[in-house]
PDB file of C-alpha atoms in Angstrom:
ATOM      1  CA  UNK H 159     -71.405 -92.611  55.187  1.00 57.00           C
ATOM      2  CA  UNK H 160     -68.422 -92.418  53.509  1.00 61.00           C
ATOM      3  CA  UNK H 161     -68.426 -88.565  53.143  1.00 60.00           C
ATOM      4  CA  UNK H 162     -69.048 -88.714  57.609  1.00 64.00           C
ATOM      5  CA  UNK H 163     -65.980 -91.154  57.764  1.00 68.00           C
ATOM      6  CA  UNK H 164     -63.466 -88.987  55.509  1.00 64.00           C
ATOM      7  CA  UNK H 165     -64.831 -85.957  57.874  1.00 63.00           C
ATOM      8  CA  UNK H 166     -64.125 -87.827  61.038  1.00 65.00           C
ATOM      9  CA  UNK H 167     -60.816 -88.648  59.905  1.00 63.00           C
ATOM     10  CA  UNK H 168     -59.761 -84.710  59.097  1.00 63.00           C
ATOM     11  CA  UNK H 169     -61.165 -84.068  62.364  1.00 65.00           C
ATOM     12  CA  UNK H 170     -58.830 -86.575  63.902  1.00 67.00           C
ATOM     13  CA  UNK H 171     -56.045 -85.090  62.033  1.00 62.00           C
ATOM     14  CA  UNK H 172     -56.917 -81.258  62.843  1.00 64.00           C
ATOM     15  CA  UNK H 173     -57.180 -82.255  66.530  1.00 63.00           C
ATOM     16  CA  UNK H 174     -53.737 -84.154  66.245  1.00 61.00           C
ATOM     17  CA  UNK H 175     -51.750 -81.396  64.529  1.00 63.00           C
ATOM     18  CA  UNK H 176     -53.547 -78.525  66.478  1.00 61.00           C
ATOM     19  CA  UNK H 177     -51.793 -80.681  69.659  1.00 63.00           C
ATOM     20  CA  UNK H 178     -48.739 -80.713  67.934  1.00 61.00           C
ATOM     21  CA  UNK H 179     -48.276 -77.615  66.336  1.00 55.00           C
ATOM     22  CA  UNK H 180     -46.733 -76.000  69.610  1.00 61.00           C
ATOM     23  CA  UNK H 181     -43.987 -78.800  69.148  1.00 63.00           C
ATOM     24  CA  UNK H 182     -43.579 -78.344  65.553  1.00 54.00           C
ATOM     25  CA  UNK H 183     -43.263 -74.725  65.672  1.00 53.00           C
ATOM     26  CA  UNK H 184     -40.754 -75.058  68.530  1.00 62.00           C
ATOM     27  CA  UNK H 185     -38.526 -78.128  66.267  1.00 60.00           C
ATOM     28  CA  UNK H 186     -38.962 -75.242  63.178  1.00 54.00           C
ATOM     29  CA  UNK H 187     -37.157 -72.668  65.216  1.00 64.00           C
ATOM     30  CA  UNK H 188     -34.394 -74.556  66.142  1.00 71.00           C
ATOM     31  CA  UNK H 189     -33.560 -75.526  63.172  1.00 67.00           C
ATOM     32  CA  UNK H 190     -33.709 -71.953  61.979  1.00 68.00           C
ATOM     33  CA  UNK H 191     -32.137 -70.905  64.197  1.00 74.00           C
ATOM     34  CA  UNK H 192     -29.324 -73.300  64.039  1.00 75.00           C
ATOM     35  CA  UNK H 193     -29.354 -72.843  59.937  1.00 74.00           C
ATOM     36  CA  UNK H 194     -28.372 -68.577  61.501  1.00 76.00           C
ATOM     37  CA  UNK H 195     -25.652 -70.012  63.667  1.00 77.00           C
ATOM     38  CA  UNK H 196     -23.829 -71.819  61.096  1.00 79.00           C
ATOM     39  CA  UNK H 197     -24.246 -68.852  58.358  1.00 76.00           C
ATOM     40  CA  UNK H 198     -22.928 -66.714  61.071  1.00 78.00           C
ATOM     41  CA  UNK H 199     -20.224 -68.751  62.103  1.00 78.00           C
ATOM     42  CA  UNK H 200     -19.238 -69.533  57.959  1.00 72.00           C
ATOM     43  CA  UNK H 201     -19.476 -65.681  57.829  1.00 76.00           C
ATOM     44  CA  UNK H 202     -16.950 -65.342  61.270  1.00 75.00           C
ATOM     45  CA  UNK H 203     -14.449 -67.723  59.598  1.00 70.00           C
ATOM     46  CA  UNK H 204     -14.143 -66.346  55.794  1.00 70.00           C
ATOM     47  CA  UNK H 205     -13.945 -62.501  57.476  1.00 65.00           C
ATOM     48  CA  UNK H 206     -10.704 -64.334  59.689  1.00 61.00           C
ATOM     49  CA  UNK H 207      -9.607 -66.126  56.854  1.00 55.00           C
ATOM     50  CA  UNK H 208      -9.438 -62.643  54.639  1.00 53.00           C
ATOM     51  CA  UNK H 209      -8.048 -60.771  57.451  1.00 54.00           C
ATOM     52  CA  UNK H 210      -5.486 -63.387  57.898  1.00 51.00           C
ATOM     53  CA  UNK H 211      -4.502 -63.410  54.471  1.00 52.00           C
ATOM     54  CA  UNK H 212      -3.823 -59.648  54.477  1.00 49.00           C
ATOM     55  CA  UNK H 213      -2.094 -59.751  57.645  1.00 48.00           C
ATOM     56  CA  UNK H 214      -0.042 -62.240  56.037  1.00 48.00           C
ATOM     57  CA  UNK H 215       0.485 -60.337  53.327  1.00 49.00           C
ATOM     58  CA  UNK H 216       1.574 -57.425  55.057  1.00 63.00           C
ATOM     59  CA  UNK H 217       3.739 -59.385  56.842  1.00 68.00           C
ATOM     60  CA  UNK H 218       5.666 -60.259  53.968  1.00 77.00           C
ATOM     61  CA  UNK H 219       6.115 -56.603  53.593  1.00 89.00           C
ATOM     62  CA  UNK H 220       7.676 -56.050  56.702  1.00 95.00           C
ATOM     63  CA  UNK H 221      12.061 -56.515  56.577  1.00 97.00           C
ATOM     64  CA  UNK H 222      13.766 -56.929  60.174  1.00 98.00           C
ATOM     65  CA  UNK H 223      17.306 -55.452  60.249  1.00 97.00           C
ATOM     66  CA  UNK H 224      19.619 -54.082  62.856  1.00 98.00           C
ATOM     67  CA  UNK H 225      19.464 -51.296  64.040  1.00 98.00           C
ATOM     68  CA  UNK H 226      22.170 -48.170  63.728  1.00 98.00           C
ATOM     69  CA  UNK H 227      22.984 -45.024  65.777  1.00 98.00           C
ATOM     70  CA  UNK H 228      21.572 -43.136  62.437  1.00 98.00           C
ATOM     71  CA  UNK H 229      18.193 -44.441  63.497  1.00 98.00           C
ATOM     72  CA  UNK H 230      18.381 -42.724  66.708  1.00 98.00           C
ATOM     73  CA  UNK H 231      16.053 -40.014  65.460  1.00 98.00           C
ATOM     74  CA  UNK H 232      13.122 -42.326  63.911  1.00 98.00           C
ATOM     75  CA  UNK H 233      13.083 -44.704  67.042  1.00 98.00           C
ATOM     76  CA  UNK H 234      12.706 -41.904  69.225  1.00 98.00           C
ATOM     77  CA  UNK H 235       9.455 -40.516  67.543  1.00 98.00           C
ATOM     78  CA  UNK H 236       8.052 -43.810  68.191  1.00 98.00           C
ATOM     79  CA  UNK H 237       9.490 -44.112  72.201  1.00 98.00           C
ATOM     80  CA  UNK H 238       8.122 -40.689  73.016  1.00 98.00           C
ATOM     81  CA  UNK H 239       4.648 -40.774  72.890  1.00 97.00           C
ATOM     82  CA  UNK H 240       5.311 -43.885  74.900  1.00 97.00           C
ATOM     83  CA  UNK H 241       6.878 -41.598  77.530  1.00 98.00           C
ATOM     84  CA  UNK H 242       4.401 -38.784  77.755  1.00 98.00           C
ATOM     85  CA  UNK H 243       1.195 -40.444  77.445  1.00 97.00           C
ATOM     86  CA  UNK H 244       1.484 -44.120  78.357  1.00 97.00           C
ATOM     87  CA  UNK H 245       2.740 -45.806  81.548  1.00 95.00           C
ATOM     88  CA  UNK H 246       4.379 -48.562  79.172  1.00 96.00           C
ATOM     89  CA  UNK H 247       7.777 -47.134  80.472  1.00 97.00           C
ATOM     90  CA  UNK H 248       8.145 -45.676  83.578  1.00 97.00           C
ATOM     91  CA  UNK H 249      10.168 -42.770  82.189  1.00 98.00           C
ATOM     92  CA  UNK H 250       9.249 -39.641  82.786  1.00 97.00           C
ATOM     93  CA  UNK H 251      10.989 -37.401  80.922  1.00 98.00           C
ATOM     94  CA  UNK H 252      11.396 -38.016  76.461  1.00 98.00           C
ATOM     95  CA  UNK H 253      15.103 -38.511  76.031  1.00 98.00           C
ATOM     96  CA  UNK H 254      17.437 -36.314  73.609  1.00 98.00           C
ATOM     97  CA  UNK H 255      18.144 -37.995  70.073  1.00 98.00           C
ATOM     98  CA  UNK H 256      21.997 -37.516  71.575  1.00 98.00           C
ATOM     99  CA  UNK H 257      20.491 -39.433  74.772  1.00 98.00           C
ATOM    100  CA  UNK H 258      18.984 -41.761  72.851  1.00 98.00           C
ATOM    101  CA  UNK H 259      21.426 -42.402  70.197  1.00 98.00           C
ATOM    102  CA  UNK H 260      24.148 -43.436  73.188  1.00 98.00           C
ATOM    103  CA  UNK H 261      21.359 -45.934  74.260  1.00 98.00           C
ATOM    104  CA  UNK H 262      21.955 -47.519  70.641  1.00 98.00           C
ATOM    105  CA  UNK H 263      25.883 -46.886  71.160  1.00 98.00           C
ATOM    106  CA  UNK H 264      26.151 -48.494  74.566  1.00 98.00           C
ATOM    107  CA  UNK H 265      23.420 -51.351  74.047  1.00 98.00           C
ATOM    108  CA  UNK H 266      25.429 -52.715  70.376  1.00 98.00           C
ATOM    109  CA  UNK H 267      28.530 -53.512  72.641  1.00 98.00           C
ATOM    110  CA  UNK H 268      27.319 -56.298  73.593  1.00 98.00           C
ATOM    111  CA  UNK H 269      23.342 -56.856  72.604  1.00 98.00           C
ATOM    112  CA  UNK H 270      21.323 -57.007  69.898  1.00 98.00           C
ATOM    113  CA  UNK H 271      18.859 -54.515  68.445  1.00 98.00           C
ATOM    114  CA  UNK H 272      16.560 -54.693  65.376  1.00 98.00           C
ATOM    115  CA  UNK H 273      14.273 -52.345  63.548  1.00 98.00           C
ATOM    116  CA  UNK H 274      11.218 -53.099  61.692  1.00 98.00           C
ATOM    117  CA  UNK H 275      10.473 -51.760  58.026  1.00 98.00           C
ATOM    118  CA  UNK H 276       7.854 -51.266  55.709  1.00 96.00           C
ATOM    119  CA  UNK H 277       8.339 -49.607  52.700  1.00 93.00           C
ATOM    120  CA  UNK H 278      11.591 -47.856  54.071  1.00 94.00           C
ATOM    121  CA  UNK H 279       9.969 -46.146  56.972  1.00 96.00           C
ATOM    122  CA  UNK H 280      10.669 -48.185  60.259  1.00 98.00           C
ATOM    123  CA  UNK H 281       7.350 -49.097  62.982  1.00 98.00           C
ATOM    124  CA  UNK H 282       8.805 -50.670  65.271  1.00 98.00           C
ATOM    125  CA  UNK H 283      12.112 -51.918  66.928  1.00 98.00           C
ATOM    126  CA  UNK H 284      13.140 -54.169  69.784  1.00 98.00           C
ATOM    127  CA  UNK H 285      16.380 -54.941  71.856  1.00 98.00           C
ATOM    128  CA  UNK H 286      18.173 -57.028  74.668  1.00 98.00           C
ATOM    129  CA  UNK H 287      19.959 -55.820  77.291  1.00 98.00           C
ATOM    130  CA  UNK H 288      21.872 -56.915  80.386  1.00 97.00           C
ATOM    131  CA  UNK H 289      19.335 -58.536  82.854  1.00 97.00           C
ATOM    132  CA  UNK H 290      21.515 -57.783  85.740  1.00 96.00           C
ATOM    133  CA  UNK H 291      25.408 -56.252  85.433  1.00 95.00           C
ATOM    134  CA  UNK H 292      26.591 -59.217  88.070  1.00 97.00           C
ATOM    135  CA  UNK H 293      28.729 -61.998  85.873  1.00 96.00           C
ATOM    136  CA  UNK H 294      26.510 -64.675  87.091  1.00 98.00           C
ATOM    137  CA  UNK H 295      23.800 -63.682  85.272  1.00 98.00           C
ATOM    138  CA  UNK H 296      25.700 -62.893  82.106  1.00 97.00           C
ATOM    139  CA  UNK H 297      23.329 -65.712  80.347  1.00 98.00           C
ATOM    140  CA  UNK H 298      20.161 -63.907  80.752  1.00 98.00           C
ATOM    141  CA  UNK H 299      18.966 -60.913  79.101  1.00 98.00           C
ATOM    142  CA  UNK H 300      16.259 -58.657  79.255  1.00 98.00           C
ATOM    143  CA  UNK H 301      14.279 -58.236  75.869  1.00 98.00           C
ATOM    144  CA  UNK H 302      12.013 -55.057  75.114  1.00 98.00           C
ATOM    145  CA  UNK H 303       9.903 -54.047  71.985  1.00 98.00           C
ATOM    146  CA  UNK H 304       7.942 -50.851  70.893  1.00 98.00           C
ATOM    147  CA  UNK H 305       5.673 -50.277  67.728  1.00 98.00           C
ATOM    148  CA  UNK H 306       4.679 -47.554  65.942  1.00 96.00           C
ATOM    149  CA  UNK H 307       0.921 -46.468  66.833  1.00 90.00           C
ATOM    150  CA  UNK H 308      -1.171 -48.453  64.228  1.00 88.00           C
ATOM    151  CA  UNK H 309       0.836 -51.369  64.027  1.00 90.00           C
ATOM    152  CA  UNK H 310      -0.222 -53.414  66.481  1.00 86.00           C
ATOM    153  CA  UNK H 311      -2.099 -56.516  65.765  1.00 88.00           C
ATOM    154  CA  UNK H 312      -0.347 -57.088  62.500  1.00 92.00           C
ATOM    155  CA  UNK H 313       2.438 -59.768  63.788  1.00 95.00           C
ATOM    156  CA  UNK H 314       5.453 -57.031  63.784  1.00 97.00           C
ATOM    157  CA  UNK H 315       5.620 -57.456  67.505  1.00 97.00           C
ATOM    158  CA  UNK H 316       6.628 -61.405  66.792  1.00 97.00           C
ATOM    159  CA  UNK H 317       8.672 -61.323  63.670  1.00 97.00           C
ATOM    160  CA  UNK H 318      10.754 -58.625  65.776  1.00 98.00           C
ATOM    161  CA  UNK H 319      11.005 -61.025  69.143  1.00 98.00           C
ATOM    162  CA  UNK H 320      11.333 -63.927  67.043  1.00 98.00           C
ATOM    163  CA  UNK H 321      14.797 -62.691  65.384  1.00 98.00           C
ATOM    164  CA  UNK H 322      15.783 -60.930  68.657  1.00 98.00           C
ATOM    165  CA  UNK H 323      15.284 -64.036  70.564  1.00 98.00           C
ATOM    166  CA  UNK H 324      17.503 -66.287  67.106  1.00 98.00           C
ATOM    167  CA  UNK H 325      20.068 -63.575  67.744  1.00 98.00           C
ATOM    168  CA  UNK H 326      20.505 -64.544  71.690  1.00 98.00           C
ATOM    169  CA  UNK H 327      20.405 -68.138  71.583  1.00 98.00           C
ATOM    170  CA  UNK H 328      23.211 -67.682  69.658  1.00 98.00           C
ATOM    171  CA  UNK H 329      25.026 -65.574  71.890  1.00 98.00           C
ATOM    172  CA  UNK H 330      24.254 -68.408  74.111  1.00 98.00           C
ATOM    173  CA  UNK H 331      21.587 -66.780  76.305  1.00 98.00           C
ATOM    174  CA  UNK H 332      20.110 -69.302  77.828  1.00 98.00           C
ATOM    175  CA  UNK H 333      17.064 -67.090  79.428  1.00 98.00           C
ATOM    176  CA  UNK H 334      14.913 -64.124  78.177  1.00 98.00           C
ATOM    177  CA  UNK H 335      12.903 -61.581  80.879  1.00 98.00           C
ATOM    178  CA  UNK H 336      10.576 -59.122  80.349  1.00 98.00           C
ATOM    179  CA  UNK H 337      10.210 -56.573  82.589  1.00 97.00           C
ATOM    180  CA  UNK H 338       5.791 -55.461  82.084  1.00 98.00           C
ATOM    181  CA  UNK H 339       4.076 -52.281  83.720  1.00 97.00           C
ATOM    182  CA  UNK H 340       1.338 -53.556  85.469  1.00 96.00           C
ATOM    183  CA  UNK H 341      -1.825 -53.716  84.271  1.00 95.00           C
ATOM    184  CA  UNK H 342      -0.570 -54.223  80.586  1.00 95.00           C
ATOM    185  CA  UNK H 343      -3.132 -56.688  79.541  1.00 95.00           C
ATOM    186  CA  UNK H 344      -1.843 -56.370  75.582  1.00 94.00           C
ATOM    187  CA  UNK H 345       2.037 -56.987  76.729  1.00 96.00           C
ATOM    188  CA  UNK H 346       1.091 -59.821  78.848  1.00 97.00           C
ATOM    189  CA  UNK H 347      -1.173 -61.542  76.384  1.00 97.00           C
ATOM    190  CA  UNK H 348       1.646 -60.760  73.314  1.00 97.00           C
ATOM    191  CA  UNK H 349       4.198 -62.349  75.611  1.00 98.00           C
ATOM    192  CA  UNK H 350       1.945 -65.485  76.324  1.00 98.00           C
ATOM    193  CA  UNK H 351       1.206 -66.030  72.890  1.00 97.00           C
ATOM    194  CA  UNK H 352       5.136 -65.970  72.278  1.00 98.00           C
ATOM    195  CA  UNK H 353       5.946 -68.702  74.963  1.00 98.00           C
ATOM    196  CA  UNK H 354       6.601 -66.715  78.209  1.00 98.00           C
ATOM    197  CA  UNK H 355       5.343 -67.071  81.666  1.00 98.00           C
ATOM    198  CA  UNK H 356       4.993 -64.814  84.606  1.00 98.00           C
ATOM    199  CA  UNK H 357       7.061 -65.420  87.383  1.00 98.00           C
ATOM    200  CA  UNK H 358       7.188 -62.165  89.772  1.00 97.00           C
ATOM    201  CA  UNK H 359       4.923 -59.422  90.389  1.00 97.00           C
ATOM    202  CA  UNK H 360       5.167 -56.479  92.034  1.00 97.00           C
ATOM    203  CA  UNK H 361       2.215 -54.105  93.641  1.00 97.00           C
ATOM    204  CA  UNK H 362       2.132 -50.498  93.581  1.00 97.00           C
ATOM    205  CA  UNK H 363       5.972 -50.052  93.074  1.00 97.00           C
ATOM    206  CA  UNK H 364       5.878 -46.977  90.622  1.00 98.00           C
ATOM    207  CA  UNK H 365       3.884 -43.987  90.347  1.00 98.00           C
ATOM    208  CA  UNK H 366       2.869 -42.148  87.069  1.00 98.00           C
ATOM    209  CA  UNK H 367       0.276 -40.294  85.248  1.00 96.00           C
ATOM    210  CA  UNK H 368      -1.456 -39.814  88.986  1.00 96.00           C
ATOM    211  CA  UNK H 369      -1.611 -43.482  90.070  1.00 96.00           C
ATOM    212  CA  UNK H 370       0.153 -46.221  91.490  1.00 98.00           C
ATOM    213  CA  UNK H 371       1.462 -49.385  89.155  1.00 98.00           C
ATOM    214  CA  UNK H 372       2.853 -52.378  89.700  1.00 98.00           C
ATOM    215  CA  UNK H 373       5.457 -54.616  87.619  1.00 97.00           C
ATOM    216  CA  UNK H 374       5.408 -58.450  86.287  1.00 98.00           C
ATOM    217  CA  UNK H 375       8.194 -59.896  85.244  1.00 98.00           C
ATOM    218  CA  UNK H 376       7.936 -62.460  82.668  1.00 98.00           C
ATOM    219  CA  UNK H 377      10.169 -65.416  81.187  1.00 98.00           C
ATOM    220  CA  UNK H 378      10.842 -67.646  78.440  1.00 98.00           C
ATOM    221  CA  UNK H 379      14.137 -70.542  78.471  1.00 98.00           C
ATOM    222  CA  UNK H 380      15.999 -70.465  75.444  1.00 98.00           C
ATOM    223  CA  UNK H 381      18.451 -73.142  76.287  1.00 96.00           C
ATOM    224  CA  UNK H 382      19.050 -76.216  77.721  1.00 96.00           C
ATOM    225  CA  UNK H 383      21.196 -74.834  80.896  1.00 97.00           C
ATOM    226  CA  UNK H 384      23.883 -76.811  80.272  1.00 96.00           C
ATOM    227  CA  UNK H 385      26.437 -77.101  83.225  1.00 97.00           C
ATOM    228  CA  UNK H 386      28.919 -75.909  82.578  1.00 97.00           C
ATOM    229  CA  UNK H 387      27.385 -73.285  80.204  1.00 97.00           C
ATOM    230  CA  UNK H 388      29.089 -72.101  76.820  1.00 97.00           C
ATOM    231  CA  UNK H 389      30.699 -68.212  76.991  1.00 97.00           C
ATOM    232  CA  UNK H 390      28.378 -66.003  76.674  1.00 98.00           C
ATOM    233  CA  UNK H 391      29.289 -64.235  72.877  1.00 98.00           C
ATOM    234  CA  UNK H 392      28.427 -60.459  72.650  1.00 98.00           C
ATOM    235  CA  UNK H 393      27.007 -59.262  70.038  1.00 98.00           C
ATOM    236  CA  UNK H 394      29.322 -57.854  67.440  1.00 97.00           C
ATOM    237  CA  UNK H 395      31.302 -60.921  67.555  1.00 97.00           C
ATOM    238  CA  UNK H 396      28.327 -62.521  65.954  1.00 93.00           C
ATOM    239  CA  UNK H 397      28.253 -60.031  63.248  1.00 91.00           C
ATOM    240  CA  UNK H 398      31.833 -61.499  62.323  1.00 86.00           C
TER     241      UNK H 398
END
């Protein structure tokens, strides 16, 4: 009797579990699978974390200093490609080192311009210039930045805007502009990241490399647009 009651009872149980087992296989891959998620997502963070470290470290690699007219040469090599494969700049023709070397000359009266360096070879520059040649709008300038190919992605960009835009606030610049071929997904997003908005478009204003582009400008306040506003400094006077 008790041997028919201990059988009834694993019968009980069989039945019970053979009900169940659907839901218990179904709570078992959940959990597995969740167990993958986090592994993945542990995985996700240590490969940023390393890749942030280096990029850090690289960073600290990386000098900023001003640009001369002997650089004319080396900036150019990284402008041209720029010019005859890109629609980045709406220039059609690659400038002369001469040419390009009086853009230094003529854009050190009065505005910054800074070169980036890693192990003495420069990747990448940036520089203001005049936003518009009308007095009134001495206190805005137009900022622009080009990097070797390769070097994107490795914060040169920002340590390169970041002392550009140190430089103008004080010259008293009290607004920055970026003038963006359109689509530039990579500009825009660079330029968001570094506190500017858009505030203008235009739609098929330019043609190049057999289509038709538009333009965004973009903007970022440096000051506080005090009225009246202090005189605008040029550049070499900061050097002083």
């Amino acid at each position: 009797a008790n041997h028919l009651s201990i059988l009834k009872i694993l019968i009980e149980i069989f039945k019970i579990s053979a009900r169940n087992a659907p839901r218990i296989l179904i709570y078992y891959m959940e959990k597995l699978t969740h167990q993958q998620k986090q592994r993945e997502k542990f995985r996700k963070k240590r490969k940023n974390f390393k890749r942030k470290r280096s990029s850090m470290k690289n960073i600290e690699e990386i000098t900023i200093r001003p640009v001369t007219e002997a650089d004319a040469e080396k900036l150019l090599s990284i402008y041209a490609p720029y010019v005859t494969d890109t629609f980045v700049t709406y220039e059609y023709t690659v400038p002369t080192v001469e040419e390009f070397r009086e853009r230094i000359r003529n854009t050190l009266q009065a505005y910054p311009y800074f070169a980036a360096v890693e192990n003495g070879r420069i990747i990448g520059y940036a520089y203001a210039s005049a936003f518009h040649p009308r007095r009134a709008y001495l206190w805005s300038a137009e900022a622009t930045v080009y990097l070797e190919r390769g070097v994107r992605g490795r914060g040169v960009g920002r340590l390169l805007y970041e002392r550009l835009e140190e430089t103008l606030k004080q010259q008293n610049v009290q607004n920055v502009n970026a003038c963006i071929a359109y689509p530039n997904p990579q500009s825009i997003a660079f330029h968001e990241k570094m506190g500017y908005r858009a505030v203008g478009k235009f739609t098929d204003c330019a043609y190049k490399l057999e289509q038709w582009l538009g333009m965004i400008w973009m903007e970022k306040m440096l000051g506080a647009h005090e009225n009246p506003p202090k005189e605008f400094i040029p550049y070499p006077e900061i050097l002083k």
